[in-house]
Tab-separated table of C-alpha atoms in Angstrom:
chain	number	residue	atom	x	y	z
A	1	MET	CA	0.000	0.000	0.000
A	2	ASN	CA	1.228	3.454	-0.834
A	3	SER	CA	1.345	5.992	2.027
A	4	LEU	CA	-0.295	8.567	-0.246
A	5	ASN	CA	-3.538	6.541	-0.194
A	6	SER	CA	-4.743	7.962	3.102
A	7	LYS	CA	-8.281	7.391	4.331
A	8	GLU	CA	-10.134	9.866	6.493
A	9	PHE	CA	-13.162	9.195	8.656
A	10	ASN	CA	-15.157	12.143	10.027
A	11	VAL	CA	-17.992	12.280	12.530
A	12	HIS	CA	-20.017	15.454	13.023
A	13	LYS	CA	-22.001	16.061	16.173
A	14	LYS	CA	-25.651	16.842	15.634
A	15	GLN	CA	-26.580	20.522	15.690
A	16	LEU	CA	-28.210	22.017	18.752
A	17	PRO	CA	-31.994	21.754	18.540
A	18	ILE	CA	-33.838	25.077	18.250
A	19	GLY	CA	-35.773	24.235	21.434
A	20	PHE	CA	-32.516	24.122	23.370
A	21	VAL	CA	-31.412	27.496	22.034
A	22	LEU	CA	-34.790	29.079	22.859
A	23	THR	CA	-34.675	27.601	26.351
A	24	MET	CA	-31.219	29.070	26.906
A	25	VAL	CA	-32.336	32.528	25.737
A	26	GLY	CA	-35.386	32.365	28.029
A	27	THR	CA	-33.197	31.279	30.929
A	28	LEU	CA	-30.819	34.163	30.223
A	29	PHE	CA	-33.556	36.769	30.428
A	30	THR	CA	-35.025	35.120	33.545
A	31	LEU	CA	-31.625	35.265	35.240
A	32	LEU	CA	-31.243	38.928	34.242
A	33	ASP	CA	-34.661	39.685	35.735
A	34	ILE	CA	-33.839	37.871	38.984
A	35	PHE	CA	-30.471	39.634	39.174
A	36	SER	CA	-32.121	43.051	38.744
A	37	ARG	CA	-34.685	42.311	41.481
A	38	ILE	CA	-32.164	40.940	43.987
A	39	PHE	CA	-29.732	43.812	43.643
A	40	GLU	CA	-32.488	46.376	43.029
A	41	VAL	CA	-30.915	47.768	39.907
A	42	ASP	CA	-32.386	48.729	36.579
A	43	MET	CA	-32.762	45.981	33.963
A	44	SER	CA	-30.646	47.983	31.492
A	45	PHE	CA	-27.799	47.981	34.026
A	46	CYS	CA	-28.097	44.207	34.322
A	47	ILE	CA	-27.958	43.859	30.551
A	48	ILE	CA	-24.856	46.068	30.377
A	49	ILE	CA	-23.032	44.185	33.148
A	50	VAL	CA	-24.339	40.615	33.110
A	51	PHE	CA	-24.902	40.075	29.382
A	52	PRO	CA	-21.205	40.459	28.415
A	53	VAL	CA	-20.245	38.031	31.178
A	54	ILE	CA	-22.742	35.487	29.847
A	55	LEU	CA	-21.443	36.040	26.300
A	56	ILE	CA	-17.892	35.368	27.494
A	57	LEU	CA	-19.005	32.186	29.269
A	58	GLY	CA	-20.864	31.116	26.108
A	59	TYR	CA	-17.740	31.752	24.021
A	60	ILE	CA	-15.661	29.635	26.398
A	61	LYS	CA	-18.252	26.837	26.214
A	62	LEU	CA	-18.284	26.914	22.389
A	63	LYS	CA	-14.487	26.936	22.324
A	64	LYS	CA	-14.480	23.676	24.281
A	65	THR	CA	-17.441	21.966	22.570
A	66	VAL	CA	-16.243	19.340	20.081
A	67	VAL	CA	-18.441	19.169	16.964
A	68	LYS	CA	-16.244	17.077	14.678
A	69	GLU	CA	-13.806	14.237	15.245
A	70	SER	CA	-11.708	12.645	12.551
A	71	LEU	CA	-9.319	9.759	12.153
A	72	THR	CA	-6.937	9.695	9.197
A	73	ILE	CA	-5.060	6.529	8.297
A	74	PHE	CA	-1.724	7.004	6.565
A	75	PRO	CA	-0.752	3.430	5.603
A	76	THR	CA	2.741	2.458	6.772
A	77	LEU	CA	3.082	5.838	8.539
A	78	GLY	CA	0.455	6.093	11.252
A	79	ILE	CA	-2.902	7.391	12.367
A	80	GLN	CA	-3.795	11.015	12.982
A	81	LEU	CA	-6.605	11.969	15.384
A	82	THR	CA	-8.210	15.402	15.191
A	83	SER	CA	-11.003	17.087	17.149
A	84	THR	CA	-12.581	20.347	15.951
A	85	THR	CA	-14.515	22.710	18.207
A	86	ALA	CA	-17.716	24.656	17.496
A	87	LEU	CA	-15.620	27.732	16.686
A	88	GLY	CA	-13.645	25.840	14.029
A	89	SER	CA	-10.327	25.457	15.810
A	90	ASN	CA	-8.556	22.103	16.097
A	91	SER	CA	-8.494	21.488	19.815
A	92	PHE	CA	-6.718	18.129	19.680
A	93	ILE	CA	-4.337	16.728	17.119
A	94	GLN	CA	-2.332	13.598	17.770
A	95	PHE	CA	-0.281	11.399	15.480
A	96	ILE	CA	0.473	7.804	16.443
A	97	PRO	CA	3.155	6.071	14.345
A	98	MET	CA	2.029	2.749	12.888
A	99	HIS	CA	4.880	0.787	14.498
A	100	LEU	CA	3.639	1.775	17.982
A	101	ILE	CA	0.028	0.663	17.430
A	102	LYS	CA	-0.615	-2.777	18.899
A	103	THR	CA	-4.296	-3.236	18.061
A	104	VAL	CA	-7.631	-1.590	17.497
A	105	PHE	CA	-10.798	-2.745	19.227
A	106	ILE	CA	-14.438	-1.901	19.835
A	107	ASN	CA	-15.405	-1.529	23.478
A	108	GLU	CA	-18.595	-0.700	25.332
A	109	THR	CA	-19.085	1.507	28.344
A	110	ILE	CA	-21.958	2.959	30.320
A	111	ARG	CA	-22.400	6.682	29.867
A	112	ARG	CA	-25.340	8.598	31.329
A	113	GLN	CA	-27.407	5.440	31.797
A	114	ASN	CA	-26.787	4.320	28.200
A	115	VAL	CA	-24.527	1.641	26.807
A	116	VAL	CA	-22.180	3.308	24.328
A	117	SER	CA	-19.843	1.583	21.864
A	118	TYR	CA	-16.582	3.249	20.958
A	119	LEU	CA	-13.460	2.493	18.981
A	120	ALA	CA	-10.111	2.445	20.757
A	121	LEU	CA	-6.449	2.154	19.820
A	122	MET	CA	-3.976	0.302	22.015
A	123	PHE	CA	-0.394	1.324	21.494
A	124	HIS	CA	3.024	1.092	23.056
A	125	ALA	CA	3.824	4.252	24.995
A	126	PRO	CA	7.610	4.669	25.010
A	127	ASP	CA	7.487	7.332	27.741
A	128	SER	CA	5.630	5.115	30.248
A	129	ASN	CA	7.246	1.750	29.373
A	130	GLY	CA	3.844	0.189	28.908
A	131	GLN	CA	0.715	0.132	26.852
A	132	ARG	CA	-1.879	2.854	26.616
A	133	PHE	CA	-5.178	3.082	24.884
A	134	ILE	CA	-7.050	6.015	23.435
A	135	PRO	CA	-10.818	5.877	23.047
A	136	LEU	CA	-11.888	7.438	19.745
A	137	PHE	CA	-14.982	9.464	18.820
A	138	THR	CA	-16.022	9.889	22.463
A	139	GLU	CA	-17.582	13.325	21.916
A	140	THR	CA	-19.573	12.604	18.758
A	141	LEU	CA	-20.610	9.028	19.656
A	142	PRO	CA	-21.260	7.507	16.218
A	143	ASN	CA	-23.417	4.392	15.880
A	144	LEU	CA	-22.020	0.860	16.044
A	145	LYS	CA	-22.423	0.240	12.297
A	146	TRP	CA	-20.179	3.212	11.467
A	147	ILE	CA	-17.675	2.252	14.191
A	148	SER	CA	-17.495	-1.296	12.750
A	149	GLN	CA	-16.698	0.066	9.287
A	150	VAL	CA	-13.861	2.229	10.645
A	151	TYR	CA	-12.631	-0.701	12.727
A	152	ARG	CA	-12.291	-2.883	9.623
A	153	GLU	CA	-10.365	-0.169	7.749
A	154	VAL	CA	-7.993	0.504	10.626
A	155	TYR	CA	-7.479	-3.212	11.309
A	156	GLU	CA	-6.670	-3.882	7.644
A	157	SER	CA	-4.087	-1.102	7.668
A	158	LEU	CA	-2.391	-2.657	10.720
A	159	ILE	CA	-1.948	-6.073	9.065
């Protein structure tokens, strides 16, 4: 296999439902109203002071929210893992050389009262003199059928 024949697998997180956004806006204005009543200040003052703080907190939340995860296989070279946030920045990029990867497997875990399947890589970690594993696509949580397809592709590239 030629190393130029890379394969990329992307998973996008579902968009926020409009009901969630409307609920957040309603909650924002309710909190502003409560703040103005507790501190006995004018609502416009609350908007001037509190609204920018809430915008900053929202920005920080979006900066940390992963909306896309990808795995790129470079045959004979390695595997690159990338996570992209809601603001478009790559928050996590890791490259694992092919010679360090021991195996790939599908595992199940319980998350928020649901059984979730995820793909994981086990590799030799030279810095810790042992083996480590990295669970993949933990933010976007693709379905088992998609995970199985990626598993087959990654497994074939390891052989």
